[in-house]
Short mmCIF file of C-alpha atoms in Angstrom, two decimals:
data_model
loop_
_atom_site.label_atom_id
_atom_site.label_comp_id
_atom_site.label_asym_id
_atom_site.label_seq_id
_atom_site.Cartn_x
_atom_site.Cartn_y
_atom_site.Cartn_z
CA MET P 1 -37.03 -12.94 1.84
CA LEU P 2 -34.59 -13.07 -1.07
CA GLU P 3 -34.72 -9.29 -1.41
CA ALA P 4 -33.60 -8.96 2.22
CA ILE P 5 -30.50 -11.04 1.41
CA ARG P 6 -29.73 -9.63 -2.03
CA ARG P 7 -27.00 -6.95 -2.27
CA SER P 8 -27.30 -5.18 -5.62
CA GLU P 9 -24.18 -3.10 -4.94
CA HIS P 10 -22.09 -6.30 -5.09
CA THR P 11 -23.90 -8.27 -7.82
CA GLY P 12 -24.84 -7.95 -11.48
CA GLU P 13 -22.76 -5.31 -13.28
CA ASN P 14 -21.37 -4.24 -9.90
CA ARG P 15 -20.00 -7.70 -9.07
CA CYS P 16 -16.42 -7.65 -7.85
CA TRP P 17 -14.64 -10.65 -9.37
CA PRO P 18 -11.81 -10.78 -6.80
CA CYS P 19 -14.51 -11.14 -4.12
CA THR P 20 -16.44 -13.74 -6.11
CA VAL P 21 -13.44 -15.90 -7.02
CA MET P 22 -12.08 -15.85 -3.47
CA ASN P 23 -15.43 -16.86 -1.97
CA VAL P 24 -16.02 -19.63 -4.53
CA GLY P 25 -12.59 -21.02 -3.67
CA LEU P 26 -13.26 -20.90 0.07
CA VAL P 27 -16.66 -22.59 -0.30
CA ALA P 28 -15.10 -25.31 -2.47
CA CYS P 29 -12.32 -25.94 0.05
CA ALA P 30 -14.77 -26.08 2.95
CA ALA P 31 -17.03 -28.47 1.03
CA ALA P 32 -14.09 -30.75 0.24
CA VAL P 33 -13.20 -30.97 3.94
CA VAL P 34 -16.82 -31.59 5.02
CA ALA P 35 -17.28 -34.22 2.28
CA VAL P 36 -14.87 -36.50 4.12
CA VAL P 37 -17.40 -36.69 6.97
CA SER P 38 -20.68 -36.19 5.10
CA PRO P 39 -21.14 -35.78 1.33
CA PHE P 40 -24.72 -34.64 1.97
CA LEU P 41 -23.59 -31.77 4.23
CA ALA P 42 -20.94 -30.87 1.68
CA LEU P 43 -23.66 -30.65 -1.00
CA LEU P 44 -25.74 -28.40 1.25
CA LEU P 45 -22.69 -26.22 1.84
CA VAL P 46 -22.08 -25.85 -1.90
CA ILE P 47 -25.73 -25.00 -2.57
CA GLY P 48 -25.98 -22.54 0.34
CA GLY P 49 -22.63 -20.91 -0.32
CA GLY P 50 -23.27 -20.66 -4.06
CA GLY P 51 -26.64 -19.08 -3.42
CA MET P 52 -25.16 -16.50 -1.07
CA ILE P 53 -22.45 -15.62 -3.58
CA ALA P 54 -25.07 -15.27 -6.33
CA LEU P 55 -27.36 -13.07 -4.22
CA ARG P 56 -24.86 -11.12 -2.09
CA GLY P 57 -21.61 -11.31 -4.03
CA TYR P 58 -19.77 -13.01 -1.17
CA VAL P 59 -20.14 -15.32 1.85
CA VAL P 60 -17.21 -14.39 4.08
CA PRO P 61 -17.93 -11.18 6.04
CA TYR P 62 -15.94 -8.06 5.06
CA THR P 63 -14.75 -9.64 1.80
CA PRO P 64 -15.07 -6.31 -0.11
CA ARG P 65 -12.55 -4.83 2.30
CA PHE P 66 -9.76 -7.36 1.92
CA ALA P 67 -10.20 -9.20 -1.42
CA PRO P 68 -9.20 -6.29 -3.70
CA ARG P 69 -6.14 -5.67 -1.51
CA LEU P 70 -5.05 -9.31 -1.88
CA VAL P 71 -5.37 -9.00 -5.67
CA GLU P 72 -3.08 -5.95 -5.49
CA ARG P 73 -0.25 -8.28 -4.44
CA LEU P 74 -0.49 -10.36 -7.62
CA PRO P 75 2.08 -9.63 -10.37
CA TRP P 76 -0.79 -9.02 -12.81
CA ASP P 77 -4.45 -8.07 -12.67
CA PRO P 78 -6.58 -10.94 -14.05
CA PHE P 79 -9.85 -9.18 -13.25
CA HIS P 80 -9.57 -5.79 -14.96
CA ALA P 81 -7.24 -6.56 -17.88
CA ALA P 82 -10.16 -6.83 -20.30
CA GLU P 83 -11.57 -3.43 -19.36
CA ILE P 84 -11.44 -0.81 -22.10
CA GLY P 85 -10.17 2.65 -21.25
CA PRO P 86 -8.31 3.95 -18.21
CA ALA P 87 -9.35 2.96 -14.68
CA GLU P 88 -9.59 6.67 -13.88
CA PRO P 89 -11.72 8.72 -16.30
CA ASP P 90 -10.03 11.54 -18.19
CA SER P 91 -11.27 15.11 -18.47
CA LEU P 92 -12.46 17.29 -21.35
CA SER P 93 -9.06 18.95 -21.36
CA THR P 94 -5.77 17.06 -21.75
CA GLU P 95 -3.73 19.98 -20.40
CA ASP P 96 -2.14 19.99 -16.97
CA VAL P 97 -3.95 22.34 -14.61
CA ASP P 98 -3.06 24.31 -11.51
CA PRO P 99 -5.96 23.58 -9.11
CA GLU P 100 -5.23 26.56 -6.86
CA ALA P 101 -5.12 29.00 -9.78
CA LEU P 102 -8.35 27.57 -11.19
CA LEU P 103 -10.02 27.79 -7.79
CA ASP P 104 -9.01 31.45 -7.52
CA ALA P 105 -10.39 32.11 -11.01
CA LEU P 106 -13.69 30.44 -10.13
CA ILE P 107 -13.96 32.47 -6.94
CA GLU P 108 -13.24 35.70 -8.85
CA ALA P 109 -15.90 34.77 -11.43
CA GLY P 110 -18.45 34.25 -8.65
CA VAL P 111 -18.85 30.53 -9.40
CA ILE P 112 -17.45 29.45 -6.03
CA GLU P 113 -18.01 31.19 -2.71
CA ALA P 114 -15.19 31.06 -0.15
CA GLU P 115 -15.71 31.66 3.54
CA GLY P 116 -12.59 30.96 5.54
CA GLU P 117 -11.52 27.41 4.66
CA ARG P 118 -15.02 26.53 3.45
CA VAL P 119 -15.71 26.67 -0.29
CA ALA P 120 -19.05 25.96 -1.97
CA LEU P 121 -20.76 26.52 -5.29
CA GLU P 122 -22.69 29.75 -5.71
CA ARG P 123 -26.38 28.82 -5.60
CA GLY P 124 -27.30 30.29 -8.98
CA PHE P 125 -24.46 28.50 -10.76
CA HIS P 126 -25.27 25.27 -8.93
CA GLU P 127 -28.84 25.37 -10.23
CA ARG P 128 -27.73 26.16 -13.80
CA TRP P 129 -25.25 23.28 -13.70
CA ARG P 130 -27.85 20.84 -12.39
CA GLU P 131 -30.33 21.93 -15.08
CA GLU P 132 -27.73 21.39 -17.83
CA MET P 133 -26.94 17.93 -16.43
CA ARG P 134 -30.63 17.01 -16.43
CA THR P 135 -30.79 17.97 -20.12
CA LEU P 136 -27.63 16.10 -21.15
CA ARG P 137 -28.40 12.86 -19.31
CA ASP P 138 -31.34 12.23 -21.67
CA LEU P 139 -29.10 12.30 -24.78
CA THR P 140 -27.96 9.15 -26.56
CA ASP P 141 -24.28 8.24 -26.32
CA GLY P 142 -23.69 9.62 -29.81
CA GLU P 143 -25.46 12.89 -29.06
CA LEU P 144 -23.56 13.25 -25.79
CA ALA P 145 -20.26 12.61 -27.59
CA THR P 146 -21.06 15.45 -30.01
CA ALA P 147 -21.99 17.78 -27.14
CA ALA P 148 -18.76 16.93 -25.29
CA ARG P 149 -16.71 17.58 -28.43
CA ASP P 150 -18.34 20.98 -28.82
CA ALA P 151 -17.61 21.80 -25.16
CA SER P 152 -13.91 20.95 -25.51
CA GLU P 153 -11.39 23.52 -26.69
CA ALA P 154 -9.05 21.00 -28.32
CA ALA P 155 -11.23 18.12 -29.57
CA ASN P 156 -12.06 17.87 -33.25
CA ALA P 157 -13.48 14.34 -33.20
CA ALA P 158 -15.61 12.22 -30.90
CA GLU P 159 -16.57 8.57 -30.83
CA THR P 160 -18.18 6.07 -28.44
CA VAL P 161 -16.33 2.89 -27.42
CA GLU P 162 -18.24 0.10 -25.70
CA GLY P 163 -16.47 -1.93 -23.03
CA ARG P 164 -17.56 -4.89 -20.93
CA LYS P 165 -18.98 -2.76 -18.12
CA ARG P 166 -19.37 0.74 -19.54
CA THR P 167 -19.27 2.91 -22.62
CA HIS P 168 -16.59 5.56 -23.01
CA ILE P 169 -16.86 8.78 -24.96
CA VAL P 170 -13.48 9.33 -26.59
CA LEU P 171 -12.48 12.83 -27.68
CA SER P 172 -9.43 13.47 -29.86
CA ASP P 173 -7.76 16.08 -32.05
CA GLY P 174 -8.35 13.89 -35.10
CA THR P 175 -4.65 13.13 -35.72
CA GLY P 176 -4.73 9.63 -34.25
CA ASP P 177 -2.23 10.53 -31.53
CA PRO P 178 -3.19 8.33 -28.51
CA MET P 179 -1.75 10.94 -26.13
CA ALA P 180 -4.24 13.50 -27.45
CA LYS P 181 -7.27 11.40 -26.53
CA SER P 182 -9.61 11.86 -23.56
CA TRP P 183 -11.60 8.84 -22.35
CA LEU P 184 -14.71 10.02 -20.55
CA THR P 185 -17.25 7.85 -18.78
CA ARG P 186 -20.86 8.91 -19.34
CA PRO P 187 -21.24 10.53 -15.87
CA VAL P 188 -18.02 12.53 -16.33
CA ALA P 189 -19.00 13.59 -19.86
CA VAL P 190 -22.39 14.79 -18.61
CA ALA P 191 -20.91 16.64 -15.62
CA GLU P 192 -18.11 18.41 -17.49
CA THR P 193 -20.09 19.29 -20.62
CA ALA P 194 -22.86 20.69 -18.39
CA ALA P 195 -20.26 22.64 -16.39
CA VAL P 196 -18.85 24.30 -19.53
CA ARG P 197 -22.36 25.25 -20.64
CA ALA P 198 -23.24 26.64 -17.20
CA LEU P 199 -19.97 28.60 -17.07
CA SER P 200 -20.81 30.33 -20.37
CA GLY P 201 -22.92 32.79 -18.36
CA THR P 202 -19.94 33.90 -16.26
CA THR P 203 -16.88 36.06 -16.87
CA LEU P 204 -14.61 33.00 -17.06
CA PRO P 205 -12.95 32.68 -20.50
CA ARG P 206 -13.93 29.60 -22.55
CA LYS P 207 -10.52 27.91 -22.27
CA GLU P 208 -10.47 28.29 -18.48
CA ALA P 209 -14.04 27.01 -18.33
CA THR P 210 -12.98 23.79 -20.08
CA LEU P 211 -10.05 23.40 -17.68
CA ALA P 212 -12.25 24.13 -14.66
CA ALA P 213 -14.91 21.57 -15.61
CA GLY P 214 -12.82 18.72 -14.20
CA LEU P 215 -12.18 20.53 -10.92
CA LEU P 216 -15.87 21.28 -10.46
CA ARG P 217 -16.62 17.54 -10.31
CA MET P 218 -15.38 17.56 -6.70
CA PHE P 219 -18.52 19.53 -5.79
CA LEU P 220 -20.96 16.93 -7.15
CA GLU P 221 -23.60 15.86 -4.63
CA GLU P 222 -25.63 13.59 -6.93
CA CYS P 223 -24.60 11.35 -9.80
CA PRO P 224 -24.91 13.27 -13.09
CA VAL P 225 -26.59 10.26 -14.75
CA CYS P 226 -28.70 8.36 -12.19
CA ASP P 227 -29.13 11.21 -9.66
CA ALA P 228 -28.20 8.92 -6.74
CA PRO P 229 -26.14 10.37 -3.85
CA VAL P 230 -22.36 10.34 -4.14
CA HIS P 231 -19.93 9.56 -1.34
CA GLU P 232 -16.22 9.64 -0.59
CA THR P 233 -14.58 6.23 -0.76
CA SER P 234 -11.29 4.61 -1.81
CA GLU P 235 -10.35 3.57 -5.34
CA SER P 236 -9.36 0.14 -3.99
CA MET P 237 -12.80 -0.62 -2.55
CA CYS P 238 -15.09 -3.17 -4.18
CA CYS P 239 -15.96 -2.99 -6.97
CA GLY P 240 -12.57 -1.56 -7.71
CA GLY P 241 -11.34 0.44 -10.64
CA GLY P 242 -8.32 -1.73 -11.28
CA ARG P 243 -4.89 -1.80 -9.67
CA THR P 244 -3.26 1.08 -7.82
CA GLY P 245 0.27 -0.30 -8.18
CA ASN P 246 2.68 0.27 -5.31
CA ARG P 247 1.15 3.56 -4.22
CA PRO P 248 -1.53 3.86 -1.53
CA PRO P 249 -5.11 3.94 -2.89
CA ARG P 250 -6.45 7.46 -3.32
CA ASP P 251 -9.70 8.90 -2.04
CA VAL P 252 -12.37 9.27 -4.70
CA LEU P 253 -15.90 10.58 -5.09
CA ALA P 254 -18.18 7.83 -6.41
CA CYS P 255 -21.85 7.21 -7.05
CA GLU P 256 -23.49 5.05 -4.37
CA GLU P 257 -25.81 3.42 -6.91
CA CYS P 258 -23.78 2.79 -10.09
CA GLY P 259 -20.33 2.88 -8.47
CA ASP P 260 -18.78 5.12 -11.15
CA ARG P 261 -15.83 7.24 -10.10
CA LEU P 262 -16.68 10.93 -10.45
CA TYR P 263 -13.60 12.63 -9.03
CA THR P 264 -10.18 11.61 -7.72
CA PHE P 265 -8.87 13.76 -4.88
CA PRO P 266 -5.21 14.85 -5.13
CA GLU P 267 -2.75 12.83 -3.10
#
């Protein structure tokens, strides 16, 4: 019975703290009102509401839709301030890219097939990429950091940094310049490093392959790490990746199981 109520996508490591705090506050307020009439009913309300929040992440229907948006209106973000690394994962390359030029280069190299407005990965490349991802996902964080450094054109150093919710693989040029660092989540590191390896069998030059690795993430169908399906969602949805400021939330590609952001679509 508990399993029928439990919502793993909103609890544990996936718990959204704006949702949790808001629901705890609402349950407490409701219990205080009911306590005037019946302390016993108020106690039952606290126990039932607390249990629902523990098992489901929230009590009030549709909380994941509106709680993160309410937090956006606060002058600071009390829920994501302790997170290490950027809300949006970086790429192997720190250079600015021209997506249209890269897309043309990938089409010319036979990596992407274009038919009218429809573009898709060439089947052979898709299989090579998936095979490389299956190999890399079994590496330790340290081994993956080394592989990502070797796949990058500019990185001379790599380290792993553990945060509250996830570990980042940080690539740098070794000078200590914070602007020359790339913070990669494990799924992004696996996807892009595998892409560079798979592209080595094409006519695409190595530097362009590193630049193209980030763009290729938009074609992911399964999570590079847990192999769960990915879906299009919004960066403001629970459990969010931090604030979006005054701009509208962007569409992202995320894993349905672990919730990691895999690609951010251009505005």
